[in-house]
Amino acid sequence: MSQVDPVGDGEITVTERTPLIGNSDASEAPETPTSAWKPGHSSSSTVASVASDSITEPTANKPGAVVGLILLIIFVASAAGAFQQVPQTRIFEDVLCREYYNRTAGSGEPIDEVHCKVNEIQSKLAYLLAILEALNAGLSCLVALFWGIVADRIGRKPVFAVSSVGLNLNLLLIIAVGWFSDVLPTRLVWIASIGHLCGGQPVMSACIHSILSDVVPESRRSVTFMRLHVTSLVGNFISPALASAMMSSTGPWPVMALTLVLYVTATAMIALLPETVHQPLHPEESESQSTTSGARVLQGFSHLKDLLSFVRSRSLALILPIFLLSMPVLVCTFQFMLQFTSKRYGIPLAQTGYILSVYGIAHIVVVLIIIPTVSNLIVRPSLPRWLRITDENVRDLTLVRWSFVAYLAGTIILGLSPTLAVFLAGLIVMSFGSAASAILKSIAASHVDYQHRSRLFTLVALLEMASSVWATPALAALFTLGMRLGGEWIGLPYFGVSVTCFAMLVLALFIRVPTVGYDDEES
């Protein structure tokens, strides 16, 4: 996988003890390759709380320690995912490059990267990585329901750990195919997606939010989720610059090794987390709750069928397709952007991580400073009437619409940009749309009652995963077509993304928000 964002970017409003696969009628519990880089190679909760009652180990009764540990896990895992992007792209570019020249020139010598930018190699690389990402997302989507049922049955912590182990397996298989590329077919890298049968990012995100919902009071939950998002951003967007700095002197393989170390470290830290799922204290209670595996699966699919039952308003019906269109604008600014800028502007892949970090810094500034400042400013009574927005829901809808305008303008600039400087300017423009997803989820929550919000966000997560399945192959196809057409058409992938941004903007123009008389205790 190329990007780890285990917390998502929205503030998910859930009740405490919320199951990963929520039930609308459930009662709430009370709070509580061979290459030149290869050297030398041509419990009940009561008992648990007593047993872990120490200063050094977090427990469910110490929410501050639990939150701190989860923030650390998220930072390490996000940094690992970001470290992986640049070296993985360069490793498989080199593999495909050697295959290409061995076939045409019969030379097995190391090939300079500048000779690997021919269209055929870049097209194969784009499809290779795009299909890998699509398989990752597709398998995660297929097993999300199953792991949600398991997590509700045996606990968040073991499912969280299994999902993290799956990411380690995914990376190990990618490394194995790249290292032994002289004997293994390159497309065998797609088998690495089996690691996502362990849950992948969606299940990890659900576990993280559920654990925090169990231990953090509702009054502090929104702030805690924002901290998760910011921590993930810092890990995701600062690490590519460090990866580029390392690759310039060490090549890609030491960076991949560091990525594996970081993933293993994050997985090991999960062992320090407490289990937060309420376990029955008496055997008869446990027996009354036990059901067969078949019954639990049927119950899960029944819930999945029921997910759409609350979509009654026209506005909510317009919001959900936006999430189905949302991933291209995210994917085009991560691994794909590294390959695109290297091809279009002749930049070594080892230096493209700096570009991603520039976008990341702009993204963080927008989310932490600009959006909160604007949000507070436009509701002030001292503002002129024509600038002031008195209703917070209307304010959020206005910000979402302007965010899509920023995405649309930014992607058009990226597609047209003749120089790297103009491309960076387009990224900065795009960064002004960074908060769109989080705000849109808040608007969606305002259209459903409190009891159905868990189901709403389950549906949103499934739509975003489905969007990931088609987004990466579509970008690869447009990239291949753009290279074939030549000239300025190489920016075709970003023109394609701008079409999805325009579609999201049009849908947002028809969305309405509840205003007078809506009582939202989570506002």
Short mmCIF file of C-alpha atoms in Angstrom, two decimals:
data_model
loop_
_atom_site.label_atom_id
_atom_site.label_comp_id
_atom_site.label_asym_id
_atom_site.label_seq_id
_atom_site.Cartn_x
_atom_site.Cartn_y
_atom_site.Cartn_z
CA MET A 1 0.00 0.00 0.00
CA SER A 2 1.17 3.49 -0.66
CA GLN A 3 -0.52 5.55 1.92
CA VAL A 4 -1.48 4.86 5.48
CA ASP A 5 -4.10 7.06 6.99
CA PRO A 6 -5.54 4.93 9.76
CA VAL A 7 -7.74 7.62 11.17
CA GLY A 8 -9.42 9.08 8.14
CA ASP A 9 -10.08 12.80 7.97
CA GLY A 10 -13.52 13.25 9.38
CA GLU A 11 -14.86 13.74 12.88
CA ILE A 12 -16.91 10.62 13.43
CA THR A 13 -19.68 11.12 15.93
CA VAL A 14 -20.42 7.88 17.72
CA THR A 15 -21.71 6.83 21.05
CA GLU A 16 -19.51 5.19 23.63
CA ARG A 17 -19.01 1.43 23.33
CA THR A 18 -20.06 1.81 19.68
CA PRO A 19 -19.65 -1.55 17.85
CA LEU A 20 -17.74 -1.58 14.58
CA ILE A 21 -20.89 -2.88 12.91
CA GLY A 22 -23.49 -0.81 14.69
CA ASN A 23 -27.03 -1.80 15.50
CA SER A 24 -29.63 0.90 15.50
CA ASP A 25 -31.43 -0.62 18.43
CA ALA A 26 -28.40 -1.33 20.58
CA SER A 27 -28.42 0.39 23.90
CA GLU A 28 -25.59 2.66 24.82
CA ALA A 29 -23.27 1.72 27.62
CA PRO A 30 -22.35 4.37 30.13
CA GLU A 31 -19.13 6.38 29.77
CA THR A 32 -16.00 5.10 31.18
CA PRO A 33 14.68 -6.46 -7.69
CA THR A 34 18.51 -7.47 -8.66
CA SER A 35 19.82 -3.97 -8.74
CA ALA A 36 22.82 -1.78 -8.22
CA TRP A 37 21.35 -0.98 -4.80
CA LYS A 38 21.55 -4.52 -3.49
CA PRO A 39 24.85 -4.93 -1.66
CA GLY A 40 26.32 -8.32 -2.47
CA HIS A 41 23.47 -9.42 -4.68
CA SER A 42 23.92 -9.80 -8.82
CA SER A 43 -10.14 -11.37 29.75
CA SER A 44 -12.84 -9.74 31.73
CA SER A 45 -12.46 -5.98 32.00
CA THR A 46 -12.32 -6.06 35.81
CA VAL A 47 -9.54 -8.62 35.95
CA ALA A 48 -7.68 -6.84 33.15
CA SER A 49 -7.80 -3.52 34.92
CA VAL A 50 -6.44 -5.04 38.12
CA ALA A 51 -3.70 -6.96 36.34
CA SER A 52 -2.53 -3.91 34.43
CA ASP A 53 -2.86 -1.40 37.24
CA SER A 54 0.56 0.20 36.85
CA ILE A 55 1.86 3.65 36.03
CA THR A 56 3.68 2.57 32.90
CA GLU A 57 0.90 0.73 31.08
CA PRO A 58 -2.23 2.47 29.75
CA THR A 59 -5.60 1.12 30.89
CA ALA A 60 -9.18 1.85 29.94
CA ASN A 61 -9.39 3.85 33.17
CA LYS A 62 -6.54 6.10 31.98
CA PRO A 63 -7.92 7.67 28.78
CA GLY A 64 -5.05 10.15 28.54
CA ALA A 65 -2.51 7.33 28.36
CA VAL A 66 -4.62 5.41 25.83
CA VAL A 67 -5.01 8.48 23.60
CA GLY A 68 -1.28 9.24 23.81
CA LEU A 69 -0.33 5.70 22.87
CA ILE A 70 -2.75 5.63 19.93
CA LEU A 71 -1.39 8.96 18.68
CA LEU A 72 2.11 7.48 18.79
CA ILE A 73 0.99 4.34 16.94
CA ILE A 74 -0.72 6.45 14.29
CA PHE A 75 2.31 8.67 13.79
CA VAL A 76 4.66 5.70 13.37
CA ALA A 77 2.30 3.81 11.02
CA SER A 78 1.58 6.92 8.94
CA ALA A 79 5.29 7.70 8.69
CA ALA A 80 5.93 4.11 7.57
CA GLY A 81 3.32 4.36 4.81
CA ALA A 82 4.78 7.66 3.62
CA PHE A 83 8.35 6.31 3.69
CA GLN A 84 7.21 3.42 1.50
CA GLN A 85 5.92 5.43 -1.47
CA VAL A 86 9.11 6.87 -2.97
CA PRO A 87 11.41 3.80 -2.72
CA GLN A 88 8.67 1.39 -3.80
CA THR A 89 8.03 3.43 -6.95
CA ARG A 90 11.75 3.59 -7.79
CA ILE A 91 12.37 -0.10 -7.11
CA PHE A 92 9.66 -1.28 -9.48
CA GLU A 93 10.57 1.35 -12.08
CA ASP A 94 14.07 -0.13 -12.05
CA VAL A 95 12.69 -3.68 -12.31
CA LEU A 96 10.52 -2.80 -15.32
CA CYS A 97 13.36 -0.77 -16.84
CA ARG A 98 15.76 -3.72 -16.72
CA GLU A 99 13.10 -6.01 -18.17
CA TYR A 100 12.56 -3.55 -21.02
CA TYR A 101 16.24 -3.11 -21.95
CA ASN A 102 17.12 -6.76 -21.43
CA ARG A 103 14.47 -7.60 -23.97
CA THR A 104 15.51 -4.96 -26.49
CA ALA A 105 19.22 -4.46 -25.93
CA GLY A 106 20.24 -7.64 -24.11
CA SER A 107 22.13 -5.69 -21.47
CA GLY A 108 22.03 -6.73 -17.82
CA GLU A 109 24.07 -3.77 -16.54
CA PRO A 110 22.53 -1.22 -14.14
CA ILE A 111 20.51 1.34 -16.04
CA ASP A 112 20.52 5.06 -15.29
CA GLU A 113 17.14 6.30 -14.14
CA VAL A 114 16.93 8.84 -16.96
CA HIS A 115 16.60 5.96 -19.42
CA CYS A 116 13.62 4.55 -17.52
CA LYS A 117 11.25 7.41 -18.41
CA VAL A 118 10.15 5.98 -21.77
CA ASN A 119 6.40 5.77 -22.17
CA GLU A 120 6.14 1.99 -22.23
CA ILE A 121 7.97 1.60 -18.92
CA GLN A 122 6.00 4.37 -17.25
CA SER A 123 2.70 2.96 -18.47
CA LYS A 124 3.53 -0.49 -17.08
CA LEU A 125 4.64 1.03 -13.79
CA ALA A 126 1.44 3.05 -13.47
CA TYR A 127 -0.74 -0.01 -14.09
CA LEU A 128 1.36 -2.24 -11.84
CA LEU A 129 0.99 0.05 -8.82
CA ALA A 130 -2.59 1.06 -9.64
CA ILE A 131 -3.83 -2.52 -9.75
CA LEU A 132 -1.98 -3.26 -6.50
CA GLU A 133 -3.78 -0.35 -4.80
CA ALA A 134 -7.13 -1.37 -6.29
CA LEU A 135 -6.70 -4.94 -5.02
CA ASN A 136 -5.74 -3.62 -1.57
CA ALA A 137 -8.86 -1.49 -1.41
CA GLY A 138 -11.13 -4.17 -2.87
CA LEU A 139 -10.05 -6.90 -0.46
CA SER A 140 -10.27 -4.52 2.50
CA CYS A 141 -13.81 -3.66 1.45
CA LEU A 142 -14.80 -7.32 1.16
CA VAL A 143 -13.58 -8.29 4.64
CA ALA A 144 -14.51 -5.11 6.53
CA LEU A 145 -17.91 -6.51 7.54
CA PHE A 146 -16.42 -9.80 8.73
CA TRP A 147 -13.75 -8.15 10.86
CA GLY A 148 -16.29 -5.75 12.26
CA ILE A 149 -18.33 -8.69 13.51
CA VAL A 150 -15.20 -10.32 14.95
CA ALA A 151 -14.18 -7.11 16.72
CA ASP A 152 -17.61 -6.77 18.30
CA ARG A 153 -17.37 -10.39 19.40
CA ILE A 154 -13.82 -10.72 20.77
CA GLY A 155 -12.60 -7.12 21.11
CA ARG A 156 -11.03 -4.18 19.31
CA LYS A 157 -7.42 -4.85 20.31
CA PRO A 158 -6.91 -8.28 18.67
CA VAL A 159 -8.57 -7.15 15.43
CA PHE A 160 -6.47 -3.98 15.43
CA ALA A 161 -3.35 -6.12 15.88
CA VAL A 162 -4.33 -8.58 13.13
CA SER A 163 -4.96 -5.70 10.69
CA SER A 164 -1.54 -4.25 11.48
CA VAL A 165 0.12 -7.65 11.00
CA GLY A 166 -1.58 -7.76 7.60
CA LEU A 167 0.12 -4.51 6.60
CA ASN A 168 3.46 -6.02 7.62
CA LEU A 169 2.74 -9.07 5.46
CA ASN A 170 1.77 -6.81 2.55
CA LEU A 171 5.09 -4.96 2.75
CA LEU A 172 7.15 -8.14 3.17
CA LEU A 173 5.65 -9.62 -0.01
CA ILE A 174 6.30 -6.40 -1.93
CA ILE A 175 9.92 -6.40 -0.77
CA ALA A 176 10.32 -10.09 -1.68
CA VAL A 177 9.06 -9.62 -5.24
CA GLY A 178 11.25 -6.55 -5.74
CA TRP A 179 14.37 -8.17 -4.30
CA PHE A 180 14.01 -11.45 -6.19
CA SER A 181 12.77 -9.82 -9.41
CA ASP A 182 15.37 -11.78 -11.40
CA VAL A 183 13.48 -15.01 -10.66
CA LEU A 184 9.96 -13.81 -9.77
CA PRO A 185 7.56 -12.22 -12.27
CA THR A 186 6.89 -8.57 -11.51
CA ARG A 187 3.11 -8.98 -11.51
CA LEU A 188 3.46 -11.38 -8.61
CA VAL A 189 3.57 -8.23 -6.47
CA TRP A 190 -0.21 -8.17 -6.71
CA ILE A 191 -0.33 -11.18 -4.40
CA ALA A 192 0.83 -8.85 -1.64
CA SER A 193 -2.79 -7.72 -1.41
CA ILE A 194 -3.61 -10.86 0.56
CA GLY A 195 -2.26 -9.00 3.57
CA HIS A 196 -5.39 -6.83 3.38
CA LEU A 197 -7.54 -9.89 4.05
CA CYS A 198 -6.52 -9.18 7.64
CA GLY A 199 -8.53 -5.96 7.49
CA GLY A 200 -6.30 -3.23 6.15
CA GLN A 201 -6.73 0.48 6.73
CA PRO A 202 -10.55 0.62 7.05
CA VAL A 203 -10.63 -1.92 9.87
CA MET A 204 -7.69 -0.23 11.61
CA SER A 205 -9.50 3.10 11.41
CA ALA A 206 -12.70 1.60 12.78
CA CYS A 207 -10.80 -0.01 15.66
CA ILE A 208 -9.01 3.22 16.52
CA HIS A 209 -12.19 5.29 16.55
CA SER A 210 -14.05 2.62 18.52
CA ILE A 211 -11.32 2.34 21.17
CA LEU A 212 -11.27 6.09 21.65
CA SER A 213 -15.07 6.24 21.74
CA ASP A 214 -14.93 3.73 24.58
CA VAL A 215 -12.52 5.72 26.75
CA VAL A 216 -12.91 9.41 25.80
CA PRO A 217 -15.89 11.43 27.11
CA GLU A 218 -18.25 12.74 24.46
CA SER A 219 -17.36 16.32 25.34
CA ARG A 220 -13.74 15.75 24.25
CA ARG A 221 -14.27 13.30 21.42
CA SER A 222 -14.27 15.80 18.53
CA VAL A 223 -11.03 17.36 19.75
CA THR A 224 -9.45 13.92 20.10
CA PHE A 225 -10.44 12.89 16.57
CA MET A 226 -8.97 16.13 15.19
CA ARG A 227 -5.71 15.33 16.98
CA LEU A 228 -5.73 11.92 15.31
CA HIS A 229 -6.17 13.52 11.90
CA VAL A 230 -3.38 16.03 12.45
CA THR A 231 -1.01 13.34 13.77
CA SER A 232 -1.67 11.25 10.67
CA LEU A 233 -1.06 14.27 8.44
CA VAL A 234 2.28 15.03 10.07
CA GLY A 235 3.45 11.43 9.62
CA ASN A 236 2.18 11.18 6.03
CA PHE A 237 3.55 14.44 4.69
CA ILE A 238 6.84 14.99 6.50
CA SER A 239 8.23 11.48 5.90
CA PRO A 240 8.50 11.72 2.06
CA ALA A 241 11.08 14.50 2.39
CA LEU A 242 13.11 12.34 4.79
CA ALA A 243 12.77 9.38 2.40
CA SER A 244 14.06 11.53 -0.47
CA ALA A 245 17.01 12.69 1.61
CA MET A 246 17.90 9.09 2.48
CA MET A 247 17.48 7.78 -1.05
CA SER A 248 19.84 10.39 -2.48
CA SER A 249 22.69 8.80 -0.52
CA THR A 250 21.60 5.24 0.20
CA GLY A 251 19.27 4.19 -2.60
CA PRO A 252 15.74 2.81 -2.06
CA TRP A 253 16.40 -0.44 -0.23
CA PRO A 254 17.54 1.00 3.14
CA VAL A 255 14.44 3.21 3.09
CA MET A 256 12.24 0.15 2.52
CA ALA A 257 14.00 -1.56 5.42
CA LEU A 258 13.25 1.43 7.63
CA THR A 259 9.62 1.27 6.52
CA LEU A 260 9.41 -2.34 7.68
CA VAL A 261 10.99 -1.46 11.03
CA LEU A 262 8.44 1.30 11.55
CA TYR A 263 5.51 -1.00 10.70
CA VAL A 264 6.78 -3.67 13.09
CA THR A 265 7.25 -1.05 15.81
CA ALA A 266 3.69 0.23 15.40
CA THR A 267 2.36 -3.32 15.55
CA ALA A 268 4.34 -4.10 18.69
CA MET A 269 2.98 -1.01 20.45
CA ILE A 270 -0.58 -2.30 20.01
CA ALA A 271 0.24 -4.89 22.67
CA LEU A 272 0.35 -2.05 25.22
CA LEU A 273 -3.23 -0.99 24.51
CA PRO A 274 -6.00 -2.13 26.87
CA GLU A 275 -9.08 -3.96 25.63
CA THR A 276 -12.03 -1.56 25.83
CA VAL A 277 -14.93 -3.79 24.74
CA HIS A 278 -17.28 -4.54 27.61
CA GLN A 279 -17.11 -8.23 28.47
CA PRO A 280 -19.87 -10.01 30.41
CA LEU A 281 -19.02 -10.68 34.05
CA HIS A 282 -21.19 -13.77 34.46
CA PRO A 283 -21.17 -16.99 32.44
CA GLU A 284 -24.94 -16.96 31.97
CA GLU A 285 -24.72 -13.49 30.42
CA SER A 286 -22.04 -14.70 28.05
CA GLU A 287 -24.14 -17.74 27.14
CA SER A 288 -27.18 -15.60 26.42
CA GLN A 289 -25.16 -13.44 24.04
CA SER A 290 -23.51 -16.32 22.19
CA THR A 291 -24.71 -17.17 18.71
CA THR A 292 -23.46 -19.40 15.96
CA SER A 293 -20.98 -18.04 13.44
CA GLY A 294 -23.55 -18.40 10.68
CA ALA A 295 -26.08 -16.40 12.62
CA ARG A 296 -23.56 -13.63 13.24
CA VAL A 297 -22.67 -13.46 9.54
CA LEU A 298 -26.36 -13.31 8.59
CA GLN A 299 -26.86 -10.60 11.16
CA GLY A 300 -23.96 -8.64 9.67
CA PHE A 301 -25.33 -8.88 6.13
CA SER A 302 -28.75 -7.90 7.41
CA HIS A 303 -27.16 -4.81 8.90
CA LEU A 304 -25.36 -4.08 5.62
CA LYS A 305 -28.69 -4.25 3.79
CA ASP A 306 -30.16 -1.93 6.39
CA LEU A 307 -27.44 0.69 5.91
CA LEU A 308 -29.44 2.52 3.25
CA SER A 309 -32.67 2.50 5.24
CA PHE A 310 -32.04 5.92 6.78
CA VAL A 311 -31.26 7.71 3.48
CA ARG A 312 -34.55 9.54 3.19
CA SER A 313 -33.57 13.16 2.49
CA ARG A 314 -32.64 14.36 -0.99
CA SER A 315 -29.57 16.16 0.34
CA LEU A 316 -28.19 13.02 1.97
CA ALA A 317 -28.81 11.13 -1.27
CA LEU A 318 -26.65 13.79 -3.00
CA ILE A 319 -23.90 13.68 -0.37
CA LEU A 320 -23.26 9.93 -0.59
CA PRO A 321 -22.28 9.93 -4.32
CA ILE A 322 -19.72 12.63 -3.52
CA PHE A 323 -17.87 10.13 -1.32
CA LEU A 324 -17.95 7.65 -4.20
CA LEU A 325 -16.18 10.29 -6.33
CA SER A 326 -13.81 11.50 -3.62
CA MET A 327 -10.72 9.29 -3.95
CA PRO A 328 -9.23 10.48 -7.28
CA VAL A 329 -8.48 13.90 -5.78
CA LEU A 330 -6.65 12.15 -2.91
CA VAL A 331 -4.85 9.48 -4.97
CA CYS A 332 -3.52 12.01 -7.49
CA THR A 333 -1.56 13.76 -4.74
CA PHE A 334 0.25 10.70 -3.35
CA GLN A 335 2.12 7.86 -5.08
CA PHE A 336 0.80 8.71 -8.55
CA MET A 337 2.08 12.28 -8.22
CA LEU A 338 5.61 11.00 -7.57
CA GLN A 339 5.67 9.09 -10.85
CA PHE A 340 3.94 11.87 -12.78
CA THR A 341 6.31 14.65 -11.73
CA SER A 342 9.35 12.45 -12.31
CA LYS A 343 8.18 11.68 -15.85
CA ARG A 344 6.92 15.14 -16.81
CA TYR A 345 9.69 17.29 -15.35
CA GLY A 346 12.60 14.83 -15.52
CA ILE A 347 13.10 14.78 -11.74
CA PRO A 348 14.77 11.76 -10.14
CA LEU A 349 12.28 9.83 -8.05
CA ALA A 350 14.58 10.25 -5.06
CA GLN A 351 13.74 13.96 -5.07
CA THR A 352 9.98 13.78 -5.59
CA GLY A 353 9.32 13.25 -1.90
CA TYR A 354 10.07 16.93 -1.32
CA ILE A 355 7.13 17.83 -3.58
CA LEU A 356 4.78 15.70 -1.53
CA SER A 357 6.03 17.29 1.66
CA VAL A 358 5.35 20.80 0.28
CA TYR A 359 1.75 19.79 -0.32
CA GLY A 360 1.61 18.23 3.12
CA ILE A 361 2.80 21.37 4.86
CA ALA A 362 0.24 23.45 2.94
CA HIS A 363 -2.42 20.91 3.86
CA ILE A 364 -1.58 21.13 7.57
CA VAL A 365 -1.59 24.95 7.51
CA VAL A 366 -5.02 24.97 5.88
CA VAL A 367 -6.53 22.43 8.28
CA LEU A 368 -5.02 23.85 11.48
CA ILE A 369 -4.98 27.59 10.79
CA ILE A 370 -6.85 28.84 7.74
CA ILE A 371 -10.07 26.81 7.93
CA PRO A 372 -10.60 27.36 11.69
CA THR A 373 -9.87 31.08 11.29
CA VAL A 374 -12.27 31.51 8.40
CA SER A 375 -14.92 29.39 10.14
CA ASN A 376 -14.82 31.63 13.21
CA LEU A 377 -14.56 34.84 11.23
CA ILE A 378 -17.60 34.47 8.98
CA VAL A 379 -20.00 33.93 11.89
CA ARG A 380 -18.94 37.05 13.83
CA PRO A 381 -21.72 39.61 14.33
CA SER A 382 -19.25 42.42 13.62
CA LEU A 383 -18.88 41.35 9.99
CA PRO A 384 -20.93 43.14 7.30
CA ARG A 385 -24.25 41.46 6.67
CA TRP A 386 -23.33 40.41 3.12
CA LEU A 387 -20.29 38.52 4.44
CA ARG A 388 -21.74 37.08 7.65
CA ILE A 389 -23.22 33.58 7.87
CA THR A 390 -25.28 33.18 11.02
CA ASP A 391 -26.04 29.47 10.75
CA GLU A 392 -23.18 27.03 11.35
CA ASN A 393 -24.60 24.37 9.02
CA VAL A 394 -24.89 26.92 6.20
CA ARG A 395 -21.32 27.99 6.96
CA ASP A 396 -20.10 24.41 6.64
CA LEU A 397 -21.94 23.94 3.34
CA THR A 398 -20.40 27.15 1.99
CA LEU A 399 -16.92 25.97 2.99
CA VAL A 400 -17.49 22.61 1.27
CA ARG A 401 -18.55 24.29 -1.98
CA TRP A 402 -15.53 26.60 -1.99
CA SER A 403 -13.31 23.62 -1.17
CA PHE A 404 -14.51 21.88 -4.32
CA VAL A 405 -13.84 25.09 -6.28
CA ALA A 406 -10.27 25.00 -4.93
CA TYR A 407 -9.92 21.34 -5.93
CA LEU A 408 -11.25 22.11 -9.42
CA ALA A 409 -8.94 25.09 -9.96
CA GLY A 410 -5.95 23.25 -8.49
CA THR A 411 -6.30 20.13 -10.64
CA ILE A 412 -6.69 22.21 -13.80
CA ILE A 413 -3.45 24.04 -12.93
CA LEU A 414 -1.72 20.69 -12.30
CA GLY A 415 -2.83 19.41 -15.69
CA LEU A 416 -1.68 22.53 -17.53
CA SER A 417 1.51 23.28 -15.55
CA PRO A 418 4.50 23.54 -17.93
CA THR A 419 7.03 23.85 -15.09
CA LEU A 420 7.48 22.42 -11.64
CA ALA A 421 6.96 25.85 -10.07
CA VAL A 422 3.49 26.12 -11.62
CA PHE A 423 2.76 22.55 -10.49
CA LEU A 424 3.64 23.47 -6.90
CA ALA A 425 1.36 26.50 -7.16
CA GLY A 426 -1.46 24.18 -8.24
CA LEU A 427 -0.83 21.97 -5.22
CA ILE A 428 -1.07 24.97 -2.91
CA VAL A 429 -4.38 25.94 -4.51
CA MET A 430 -5.60 22.36 -4.06
CA SER A 431 -4.65 22.41 -0.39
CA PHE A 432 -7.44 24.93 0.26
CA GLY A 433 -9.90 22.08 -0.30
CA SER A 434 -8.26 19.88 2.35
CA ALA A 435 -11.10 20.06 4.86
CA ALA A 436 -13.87 19.17 2.39
CA SER A 437 -14.26 15.54 3.44
CA ALA A 438 -14.34 16.22 7.17
CA ILE A 439 -16.87 19.06 6.82
CA LEU A 440 -19.02 17.04 4.43
CA LYS A 441 -19.23 14.21 6.96
CA SER A 442 -20.40 16.72 9.55
CA ILE A 443 -23.12 17.92 7.14
CA ALA A 444 -24.16 14.33 6.46
CA ALA A 445 -24.46 13.71 10.20
CA SER A 446 -26.83 16.68 10.49
CA HIS A 447 -29.28 14.90 8.18
CA VAL A 448 -29.69 11.76 10.32
CA ASP A 449 -30.77 11.25 13.88
CA TYR A 450 -28.26 10.49 16.59
CA GLN A 451 -29.00 6.74 16.67
CA HIS A 452 -28.22 6.27 12.96
CA ARG A 453 -24.88 8.08 12.78
CA SER A 454 -22.81 4.94 13.34
CA ARG A 455 -24.52 3.36 10.35
CA LEU A 456 -23.99 6.51 8.30
CA PHE A 457 -20.24 6.47 8.79
CA THR A 458 -20.05 2.74 8.08
CA LEU A 459 -21.72 3.45 4.73
CA VAL A 460 -19.40 6.41 4.05
CA ALA A 461 -16.34 4.22 4.73
CA LEU A 462 -17.60 1.57 2.29
CA LEU A 463 -18.21 4.21 -0.40
CA GLU A 464 -14.70 5.63 0.05
CA MET A 465 -13.20 2.13 -0.25
CA ALA A 466 -15.24 1.53 -3.41
CA SER A 467 -13.94 4.82 -4.77
CA SER A 468 -10.37 3.65 -4.20
CA VAL A 469 -11.01 0.53 -6.28
CA TRP A 470 -11.69 2.45 -9.49
CA ALA A 471 -9.66 5.63 -8.91
CA THR A 472 -6.10 4.26 -9.29
CA PRO A 473 -6.70 2.20 -12.49
CA ALA A 474 -8.53 5.17 -14.01
CA LEU A 475 -5.57 7.47 -13.35
CA ALA A 476 -3.18 4.88 -14.83
CA ALA A 477 -5.32 4.60 -17.97
CA LEU A 478 -5.46 8.38 -18.42
CA PHE A 479 -1.70 8.64 -17.80
CA THR A 480 -1.02 6.04 -20.50
CA LEU A 481 -3.36 7.77 -22.94
CA GLY A 482 -1.79 11.16 -22.20
CA MET A 483 1.72 9.84 -22.89
CA ARG A 484 0.51 8.25 -26.12
CA LEU A 485 -1.04 11.54 -27.30
CA GLY A 486 2.09 13.44 -26.30
CA GLY A 487 2.74 17.10 -25.59
CA GLU A 488 0.51 18.82 -23.06
CA TRP A 489 -1.83 15.83 -23.05
CA ILE A 490 0.43 14.24 -20.47
CA GLY A 491 -1.60 16.24 -17.93
CA LEU A 492 -4.71 14.25 -18.88
CA PRO A 493 -4.94 12.41 -15.52
CA TYR A 494 -5.37 15.70 -13.67
CA PHE A 495 -7.94 16.89 -16.21
CA GLY A 496 -9.81 13.67 -15.44
CA VAL A 497 -9.64 14.42 -11.72
CA SER A 498 -10.94 17.93 -12.41
CA VAL A 499 -14.01 16.35 -14.01
CA THR A 500 -14.76 14.47 -10.78
CA CYS A 501 -14.18 17.70 -8.81
CA PHE A 502 -16.67 19.50 -11.05
CA ALA A 503 -19.18 16.69 -10.52
CA MET A 504 -18.76 16.94 -6.74
CA LEU A 505 -19.22 20.73 -6.91
CA VAL A 506 -22.44 20.38 -8.93
CA LEU A 507 -23.83 17.87 -6.43
CA ALA A 508 -22.84 20.16 -3.53
CA LEU A 509 -24.75 23.07 -5.10
CA PHE A 510 -28.01 21.16 -4.69
CA ILE A 511 -27.38 20.11 -1.07
CA ARG A 512 -29.42 21.80 1.60
CA VAL A 513 -28.75 21.78 5.33
CA PRO A 514 -31.16 21.79 8.30
CA THR A 515 -31.23 25.24 9.87
CA VAL A 516 -33.98 26.43 12.20
CA GLY A 517 -35.12 24.07 14.93
CA TYR A 518 -32.50 21.36 14.46
CA ASP A 519 -31.18 20.17 17.78
CA ASP A 520 -27.76 18.60 17.35
CA GLU A 521 -26.08 17.86 20.63
CA GLU A 522 -22.76 17.20 18.87
CA SER A 523 -22.62 20.56 17.01
#
